[in-house]
Amino acid sequence: MLEVRNLSVSYGQHRALDNAAIRLDRGEIVVILGANGAGKSTLLKAISGICEGKVVGDVMLGGTDLTQLSADRIVEEGIALVPEGRGVFGELTVRENLTLGAYSRRARDEEAANLERVYRLFPKLMERGGQVVRTMSGGEQQMVAIGRAMMSNPQVLTLDEPSLGLSPLLCKELFANLKLVRNLGIGILLVEQNARQSLAIADRGYLLENAHIIHEDSAASLRNDPAVKAAYLGAGTQPVKVAIAASMAPKFEVRPRSQQTRSADAVLGRSVADLVAQAASRDAQAVAQRRGHVADATLPDMAAHGDRLTAALREIENAAVRARRKTSQLK
Ligand code: ATP
């Protein structure tokens, strides 16, 4: 279904990915394992069309060449990315975040059916439809991120280190959820440092080292490979990043419960542009409050999400600007 051939990415003089080749079939989980800086995120970003570097090579999905397509066209073709750090709108409710996931033309007509499918998969998201996302646990937020990606009706779901920062129990739940997604026939391309649990649910895996794919095998064989055991399944491979992530996590103030939830009905009948405008202004205000000054910015603090989402979110930022202009014209 997805076939990547001779894919290379350079950031200036630095070659971050060198002639990578991978494939992913329908209903298959494939994991990419590699150390920090190996090029894993670069691979996912290049596939999703949001890579800041110079990309050459072929990314084919069911015979369609995605290499020259923009990020939003790639979503239209059926590839969804759950970026590192999740990329959810913390100031919006679960239901609003899910609605935003259906912005592509591919998904718009099927929005109700997709929402039903996401709710069937993760009933908790229906129960919590009105909860403001930043008040949720890390595991629940990850579920929202996956649910939102599923709202674009993807053939392929790509995830960048979804287990990062989650407790062992929540990791277990996350990987169980990914199996449910796979059972729907969706191909899952998973970048992970949690080799043990990702190999436990994966069908196949690739090892990425210093920009090169150095090995490919079934997940079962990789689990028993002495070199893989030593490099990825030994003690101390995962906690470094988790510790860093935990120390950098913003400390949010907890609001009274009455302010945490809003009626799910409140979002019905509103356009994606309205929701984005609202997300933009609420996120900006929350960021400003956390920094101790009053918000005058109108777009979310993209730096808080890192640079990974910039290109993918450009489209909805523009929608937010248009929505704000329209609102001010109406006043
Ligand atoms: P990690 O697990 O730490 O996220 P990774 O395997 O995902 O690592 P990448 O983020 O793909 O690695 O980075 C691969 C290399 O490319 C690194 O050396 C990184 O510094 C470099 N790199 C990534 N993004 C950029 C960028 N926008 N500009 C310049 N260099 C970059």
XYZ file of N, CA, C and O in Angstrom, residues 2-142:
564
model
N 1.701 1.404 1.074
C 2.655 2.538 1.112
C 4.042 2.008 0.770
O 4.495 1.022 1.354
N 4.674 2.663 -0.162
C 6.018 2.223 -0.539
C 6.948 3.431 -0.637
O 6.663 4.377 -1.378
N 8.009 3.384 0.125
C 8.991 4.468 0.129
C 10.269 3.917 -0.504
O 10.755 2.853 -0.096
N 10.763 4.633 -1.530
C 11.971 4.146 -2.210
C 12.995 5.262 -2.343
O 12.634 6.401 -2.656
N 14.224 4.929 -2.085
C 15.349 5.873 -2.281
C 15.070 7.239 -1.679
O 15.360 8.264 -2.301
N 14.513 7.262 -0.502
C 14.130 8.549 0.092
C 15.315 9.135 0.869
O 15.849 8.510 1.794
N 15.705 10.330 0.454
C 16.816 11.008 1.139
C 16.360 12.398 1.555
O 15.602 13.054 0.834
N 16.832 12.832 2.718
C 16.499 14.169 3.206
C 17.762 14.851 3.696
O 18.557 14.260 4.450
N 17.956 16.094 3.268
C 19.099 16.874 3.756
C 18.599 18.159 4.379
O 17.706 18.819 3.836
N 19.183 18.492 5.530
C 18.975 19.811 6.118
C 20.282 20.565 5.873
O 21.269 20.312 6.568
N 20.303 21.420 4.885
C 21.574 22.048 4.511
C 22.573 20.973 4.132
O 22.295 20.118 3.294
N 23.732 20.985 4.793
C 24.778 20.003 4.483
C 24.525 18.661 5.163
O 25.177 17.664 4.852
N 23.602 18.667 6.119
C 23.417 17.452 6.918
C 22.436 16.486 6.265
O 21.286 16.817 6.014
N 22.901 15.265 5.971
C 22.046 14.238 5.376
C 21.383 13.474 6.529
O 22.047 12.728 7.250
N 20.073 13.722 6.724
C 19.367 13.119 7.865
C 18.742 11.777 7.517
O 18.424 10.986 8.406
N 18.569 11.544 6.210
C 18.019 10.265 5.753
C 18.684 9.941 4.425
O 18.771 10.807 3.559
N 19.149 8.695 4.302
C 19.932 8.365 3.116
C 19.358 7.131 2.421
O 19.471 6.023 2.940
N 18.712 7.361 1.297
C 18.203 6.253 0.475
C 17.354 5.254 1.248
O 17.532 4.039 1.111
N 16.438 5.758 2.027
C 15.601 4.862 2.835
C 14.563 4.173 1.966
O 14.017 4.772 1.030
N 14.308 2.917 2.279
C 13.259 2.159 1.575
C 12.464 1.391 2.622
O 13.031 0.625 3.395
N 11.165 1.637 2.640
C 10.293 0.859 3.536
C 8.978 0.603 2.813
O 8.634 1.301 1.850
N 8.246 -0.382 3.303
C 6.883 -0.579 2.778
C 5.961 -0.921 3.926
O 6.402 -1.389 4.994
N 4.682 -0.650 3.689
C 3.662 -0.904 4.703
C 2.423 -1.403 3.985
O 1.959 -0.772 3.031
N 1.897 -2.534 4.451
C 0.691 -3.080 3.824
C -0.541 -2.732 4.646
O -0.439 -2.318 5.795
N -1.683 -2.923 4.025
C -2.964 -2.692 4.687
C -3.056 -3.567 5.942
O -2.659 -4.735 5.926
N -3.543 -3.000 7.035
C -3.742 -3.795 8.245
C -2.455 -4.307 8.875
O -2.451 -5.334 9.554
N -1.368 -3.584 8.635
C -0.069 -4.030 9.158
C 0.485 -2.955 10.096
O 0.290 -1.761 9.857
N 1.150 -3.392 11.157
C 1.865 -2.428 11.998
C 3.356 -2.603 11.747
O 3.898 -3.704 11.913
N 3.992 -1.526 11.332
C 5.434 -1.556 11.087
C 6.086 -0.527 12.004
O 5.641 0.617 12.083
N 7.107 -0.963 12.709
C 7.763 -0.052 13.646
C 9.158 0.328 13.115
O 9.850 -0.494 12.516
N 9.496 1.594 13.297
C 10.839 2.077 12.946
C 11.561 2.325 14.269
O 11.151 3.190 15.048
N 12.617 1.573 14.486
C 13.388 1.750 15.724
C 14.695 2.456 15.403
O 15.317 2.208 14.364
N 15.103 3.306 16.320
C 16.386 3.983 16.114
C 16.684 4.903 17.273
O 15.765 5.332 17.981
N 17.938 5.219 17.440
C 18.348 6.076 18.552
C 17.960 7.525 18.273
O 17.507 7.866 17.174
N 18.170 8.385 19.245
C 17.928 9.819 19.057
C 18.750 10.320 17.867
O 19.929 10.011 17.744
N 18.094 11.087 17.008
C 18.816 11.709 15.898
C 19.046 10.791 14.721
O 19.703 11.168 13.748
N 18.517 9.557 14.754
C 18.768 8.602 13.656
C 18.078 9.034 12.366
O 18.505 8.664 11.271
N 16.988 9.796 12.503
C 16.264 10.231 11.303
C 14.818 9.740 11.270
O 14.145 9.840 10.241
N 14.329 9.248 12.380
C 12.986 8.650 12.417
C 11.896 9.689 12.132
O 11.029 9.480 11.298
N 11.946 10.812 12.874
C 10.925 11.840 12.652
C 11.035 12.393 11.238
O 10.020 12.692 10.589
N 12.260 12.525 10.770
C 12.479 13.027 9.408
C 11.774 12.131 8.399
O 11.141 12.621 7.460
N 11.869 10.829 8.598
C 11.212 9.884 7.689
C 9.696 10.124 7.687
O 9.074 10.247 6.623
N 9.105 10.222 8.878
C 7.649 10.439 8.942
C 7.262 11.786 8.339
O 6.258 11.907 7.641
N 8.069 12.808 8.640
C 7.739 14.143 8.122
C 7.836 14.172 6.592
O 7.027 14.811 5.914
N 8.847 13.466 6.066
C 8.999 13.437 4.600
C 7.807 12.727 3.962
O 7.294 13.156 2.927
N 7.342 11.662 4.586
C 6.181 10.932 4.048
C 4.942 11.823 4.079
O 4.126 11.826 3.162
N 4.825 12.626 5.160
C 3.621 13.459 5.332
C 3.704 14.808 4.628
O 2.772 15.616 4.728
N 4.835 15.090 4.006
C 4.966 16.349 3.257
C 5.193 17.559 4.132
O 4.915 18.684 3.719
N 5.692 17.370 5.353
C 5.918 18.523 6.230
C 7.392 18.656 6.619
O 7.710 19.266 7.637
N 8.254 18.074 5.795
C 9.671 18.111 6.158
C 10.297 19.437 5.721
O 10.100 19.888 4.593
N 11.054 20.040 6.633
C 11.685 21.334 6.340
C 12.912 21.158 5.444
O 13.386 22.119 4.845
N 13.439 19.942 5.384
C 14.656 19.698 4.605
C 14.370 19.470 3.126
O 13.225 19.523 2.675
N 15.448 19.221 2.373
C 15.298 18.919 0.937
C 15.044 17.418 0.795
O 15.855 16.601 1.256
N 13.910 17.093 0.201
C 13.487 15.691 0.119
C 13.597 15.214 -1.326
O 13.074 15.864 -2.234
N 14.280 14.074 -1.529
C 14.260 13.447 -2.860
C 13.953 11.970 -2.702
O 14.260 11.373 -1.672
N 13.325 11.395 -3.713
C 12.974 9.977 -3.651
C 11.500 9.794 -3.930
O 10.822 10.729 -4.345
N 11.015 8.582 -3.699
C 9.619 8.266 -4.028
C 8.847 7.835 -2.807
O 9.293 6.972 -2.043
N 7.664 8.460 -2.655
C 6.705 7.992 -1.655
C 5.431 7.678 -2.418
O 4.791 8.573 -2.970
N 5.097 6.392 -2.485
C 3.937 5.965 -3.269
C 2.867 5.401 -2.343
O 3.173 4.614 -1.436
N 1.632 5.802 -2.582
C 0.521 5.221 -1.828
C -0.469 4.643 -2.824
O -1.108 5.394 -3.576
N -0.554 3.308 -2.832
C -1.472 2.638 -3.761
C -1.304 3.120 -5.196
O -2.292 3.369 -5.879
N -0.077 3.315 -5.628
C 0.170 3.713 -7.011
C 0.195 5.219 -7.234
O 0.547 5.685 -8.307
N -0.190 6.017 -6.231
C -0.136 7.478 -6.384
C 1.182 8.002 -5.825
O 1.566 7.645 -4.697
N 1.843 8.836 -6.607
C 3.119 9.395 -6.152
C 2.839 10.621 -5.278
O 2.266 11.606 -5.746
N 3.235 10.541 -4.015
C 2.950 11.636 -3.080
C 4.106 12.630 -2.974
O 3.982 13.664 -2.310
N 5.213 12.295 -3.615
C 6.455 13.021 -3.345
C 6.341 14.526 -3.534
O 6.882 15.286 -2.755
N 5.616 14.945 -4.552
C 5.552 16.384 -4.837
C 4.304 17.049 -4.258
O 4.062 18.230 -4.489
N 3.512 16.288 -3.532
C 2.239 16.840 -3.059
C 2.417 17.633 -1.768
O 3.301 17.361 -0.960
N 1.497 18.606 -1.560
C 1.523 19.387 -0.315
C 0.965 18.530 0.815
O 0.305 17.508 0.584
N 1.209 18.997 2.052
C 0.795 18.222 3.220
C -0.719 17.962 3.209
O -1.164 16.853 3.517
N -1.498 18.975 2.853
C -2.956 18.760 2.900
C -3.418 17.798 1.812
O -4.329 17.004 2.019
N -2.714 17.812 0.651
C -3.065 16.837 -0.397
C -2.724 15.419 0.045
O -3.420 14.452 -0.281
N -1.645 15.307 0.808
C -1.236 13.973 1.288
C -2.277 13.434 2.275
O -2.617 12.254 2.259
N -2.827 14.338 3.096
C -3.924 13.926 3.992
C -5.115 13.476 3.146
O -5.751 12.462 3.434
N -5.388 14.234 2.083
C -6.505 13.862 1.194
C -6.304 12.466 0.592
O -7.257 11.733 0.383
N -5.033 12.131 0.324
C -4.756 10.817 -0.271
C -4.893 9.695 0.759
O -4.989 8.530 0.406
N -4.859 10.056 2.053
C -5.121 9.006 3.055
C -4.000 8.726 4.036
O -3.955 7.646 4.629
N -3.098 9.710 4.226
C -2.050 9.503 5.241
C -2.260 10.501 6.375
O -2.374 11.709 6.144
N -2.357 9.999 7.582
C -2.540 10.881 8.743
C -1.330 10.732 9.668
O -0.802 9.638 9.845
N -0.918 11.862 10.235
C 0.235 11.854 11.138
C -0.205 12.264 12.542
O -0.886 13.268 12.718
N 0.190 11.459 13.521
C 0.080 11.897 14.918
C 1.498 12.316 15.306
O 2.371 11.473 15.476
N 1.743 13.617 15.396
C 3.127 14.073 15.576
C 3.615 13.845 16.998
O 2.818 13.627 17.913
N 4.934 13.913 17.147
C 5.504 13.837 18.488
C 4.933 15.009 19.294
O 4.818 16.131 18.777
N 4.538 14.757 20.519
C 3.922 15.817 21.321
C 2.431 15.935 21.077
O 1.775 16.799 21.622
N 1.901 15.070 20.202
C 0.457 14.904 19.945
C -0.178 15.985 19.102
O -1.029 15.707 18.272
N 0.165 17.282 19.334
C -0.407 18.335 18.498
C -1.895 18.553 18.684
O -2.559 19.030 17.773
N -2.416 18.206 19.853
C -3.847 18.493 20.078
C -4.008 19.951 20.519
O -3.068 20.569 21.012
N -5.203 20.493 20.323
C -5.509 21.833 20.829
C -5.974 21.690 22.272
O -7.107 21.273 22.529
N -5.099 22.035 23.204
C -5.382 21.812 24.615
C -6.558 22.602 25.137
O -7.225 22.190 26.086
N -6.826 23.761 24.522
C -7.901 24.614 25.037
C -9.266 24.272 24.445
O -10.264 24.882 24.809
N -9.285 23.329 23.519
C -10.579 22.904 22.954
C -11.026 21.595 23.591
O -10.243 20.875 24.186
N -12.303 21.300 23.429
C -12.835 20.045 23.972
C -12.430 18.875 23.080
O -11.958 19.055 21.941
N -12.680 17.688 23.601
C -12.416 16.467 22.832
C -13.189 16.512 21.517
O -12.631 16.294 20.435
N -14.454 16.818 21.621
C -15.319 16.819 20.439
C -14.822 17.841 19.399
O -14.809 17.587 18.203
N -14.396 18.993 19.882
C -13.905 20.018 18.956
C -12.616 19.563 18.279
O -12.425 19.763 17.077
N -11.725 18.925 19.035
C -10.493 18.411 18.437
C -10.809 17.368 17.370
O -10.193 17.355 16.302
N -11.771 16.513 17.657
C -12.126 15.483 16.677
C -12.706 16.121 15.418
O -12.370 15.731 14.297
N -13.536 17.139 15.617
C -14.134 17.824 14.466
C -13.051 18.422 13.575
O -13.136 18.375 12.343
N -12.002 18.964 14.212
C -10.914 19.554 13.428
C -10.212 18.515 12.560
O -9.674 18.838 11.506
N -10.226 17.267 13.022
C -9.567 16.200 12.263
C -10.274 15.904 10.949
O -9.716 15.260 10.064
N -11.500 16.372 10.822
C -12.278 16.058 9.617
C -12.236 17.198 8.613
O -13.138 17.351 7.806
N -11.169 18.020 8.671
C -11.157 19.198 7.793
C -10.894 18.853 6.330
O -11.218 19.614 5.431
N -10.297 17.671 6.071
C -9.979 17.357 4.670
C -11.256 17.030 3.907
O -12.239 16.570 4.480
N -11.200 17.284 2.574
C -12.358 16.982 1.727
C -12.694 15.499 1.812
O -13.843 15.108 1.871
N -11.618 14.687 1.859
C -11.761 13.244 1.949
C -12.661 12.827 3.119
O -13.395 11.862 3.036
N -12.578 13.615 4.219
C -13.259 13.215 5.449
C -14.588 13.926 5.657
O -15.447 13.434 6.373
N -14.743 15.113 5.050
C -15.894 15.964 5.381
C -17.237 15.249 5.174
O -18.099 15.274 6.027
N -17.372 14.573 4.017
C -18.660 13.925 3.718
C -18.950 12.779 4.672
O -20.096 12.422 4.902
N -17.870 12.199 5.185
C -18.024 11.015 6.030
C -17.873 11.362 7.503
O -17.636 10.479 8.325
N -17.997 12.653 7.839
C -17.658 13.068 9.202
C -18.444 12.303 10.265
O -17.873 11.801 11.241
N -19.763 12.188 10.059
C -20.591 11.530 11.075
C -20.177 10.063 11.225
O -20.035 9.555 12.345
N -19.952 9.395 10.081
C -19.581 7.975 10.132
C -18.210 7.808 10.787
O -17.987 6.882 11.585
N -17.292 8.717 10.464
C -15.954 8.625 11.066
C -16.013 8.855 12.566
O -15.316 8.192 13.333
N -16.848 9.820 12.957
C -16.968 10.107 14.389
C -17.526 8.887 15.113
O -17.041 8.502 16.185
N -18.489 8.261 14.487
C -19.086 7.072 15.099
C -18.029 5.966 15.232
O -17.947 5.281 16.247
N -17.212 5.840 14.178
C -16.168 4.812 14.207
C -15.158 5.091 15.329
O -14.760 4.190 16.056
N -14.775 6.375 15.473
C -13.823 6.746 16.532
C -14.439 6.475 17.905
O -13.784 5.935 18.802
N -15.714 6.810 18.064
C -16.376 6.579 19.346
C -16.518 5.086 19.643
O -16.435 4.671 20.793
N -16.746 4.294 18.576
C -16.832 2.835 18.794
C -15.484 2.304 19.257
O -15.373 1.456 20.126
N -14.432 2.862 18.636
C -13.069 2.424 18.958
C -12.666 2.875 20.358
O -12.087 2.116 21.135
N -12.947 4.125 20.660
C -12.559 4.699 21.955
C -13.799 5.296 22.635
O -14.013 6.518 22.593
N -14.607 4.450 23.271
C -15.853 4.957 23.886
C -15.591 6.076 24.889
O -16.433 6.950 25.081
N -14.396 6.073 25.466
C -14.077 7.116 26.442
C -14.152 8.510 25.816
O -14.496 9.484 26.484
N -13.826 8.604 24.532
C -13.855 9.916 23.879
C -15.281 10.435 23.762
O -15.504 11.650 23.799
N -16.238 9.532 23.641
C -17.636 9.983 23.595
C -18.057 10.442 24.988
O -18.637 11.510 25.146
N -17.677 9.630 25.998
C -18.024 10.012 27.384
C -17.445 11.372 27.734
O -18.048 12.161 28.439
N -16.224 11.642 27.221
C -15.522 12.876 27.586
C -15.633 13.956 26.520
O -14.812 14.867 26.487
N -16.606 13.832 25.635
C -16.713 14.745 24.498
C -16.618 16.219 24.847
O -16.068 17.023 24.110
N -17.125 16.599 26.011
C -17.142 18.010 26.382
C -15.962 18.445 27.235
O -15.889 19.611 27.649
N -15.034 17.527 27.493
C -13.913 17.884 28.387
C -12.821 18.641 27.630
O -12.452 18.289 26.506
N -12.322 19.689 28.269
C -11.219 20.457 27.693
C -9.964 19.567 27.724
O -9.628 18.978 28.754
N -9.300 19.454 26.574
C -8.283 18.415 26.406
C -7.094 18.566 27.360
O -6.555 17.577 27.854
N -6.717 19.815 27.665
C -5.530 19.950 28.520
C -5.779 19.469 29.951
O -4.847 19.316 30.716
N -7.046 19.222 30.304
C -7.336 18.703 31.640
C -7.301 17.181 31.664
O -7.558 16.568 32.683
N -6.987 16.562 30.530
C -6.985 15.092 30.468
C -5.604 14.539 30.790
O -4.602 15.250 30.685
N -5.565 13.269 31.122
C -4.273 12.621 31.364
C -3.528 12.489 30.036
O -4.132 12.582 28.960
N -2.211 12.231 30.137
C -1.397 12.082 28.929
C -1.927 10.985 28.020
O -1.976 11.136 26.800
N -2.337 9.871 28.630
C -2.852 8.743 27.837
C -4.139 9.113 27.133
O -4.356 8.756 25.973
N -4.990 9.841 27.848
C -6.261 10.245 27.229
C -6.005 11.229 26.095
O -6.655 11.177 25.046
N -5.042 12.131 26.300
C -4.725 13.103 25.233
C -4.194 12.382 23.998
O -4.468 12.771 22.868
N -3.420 11.323 24.246
C -2.890 10.564 23.110
C -4.040 9.905 22.354
O -4.036 9.832 21.122
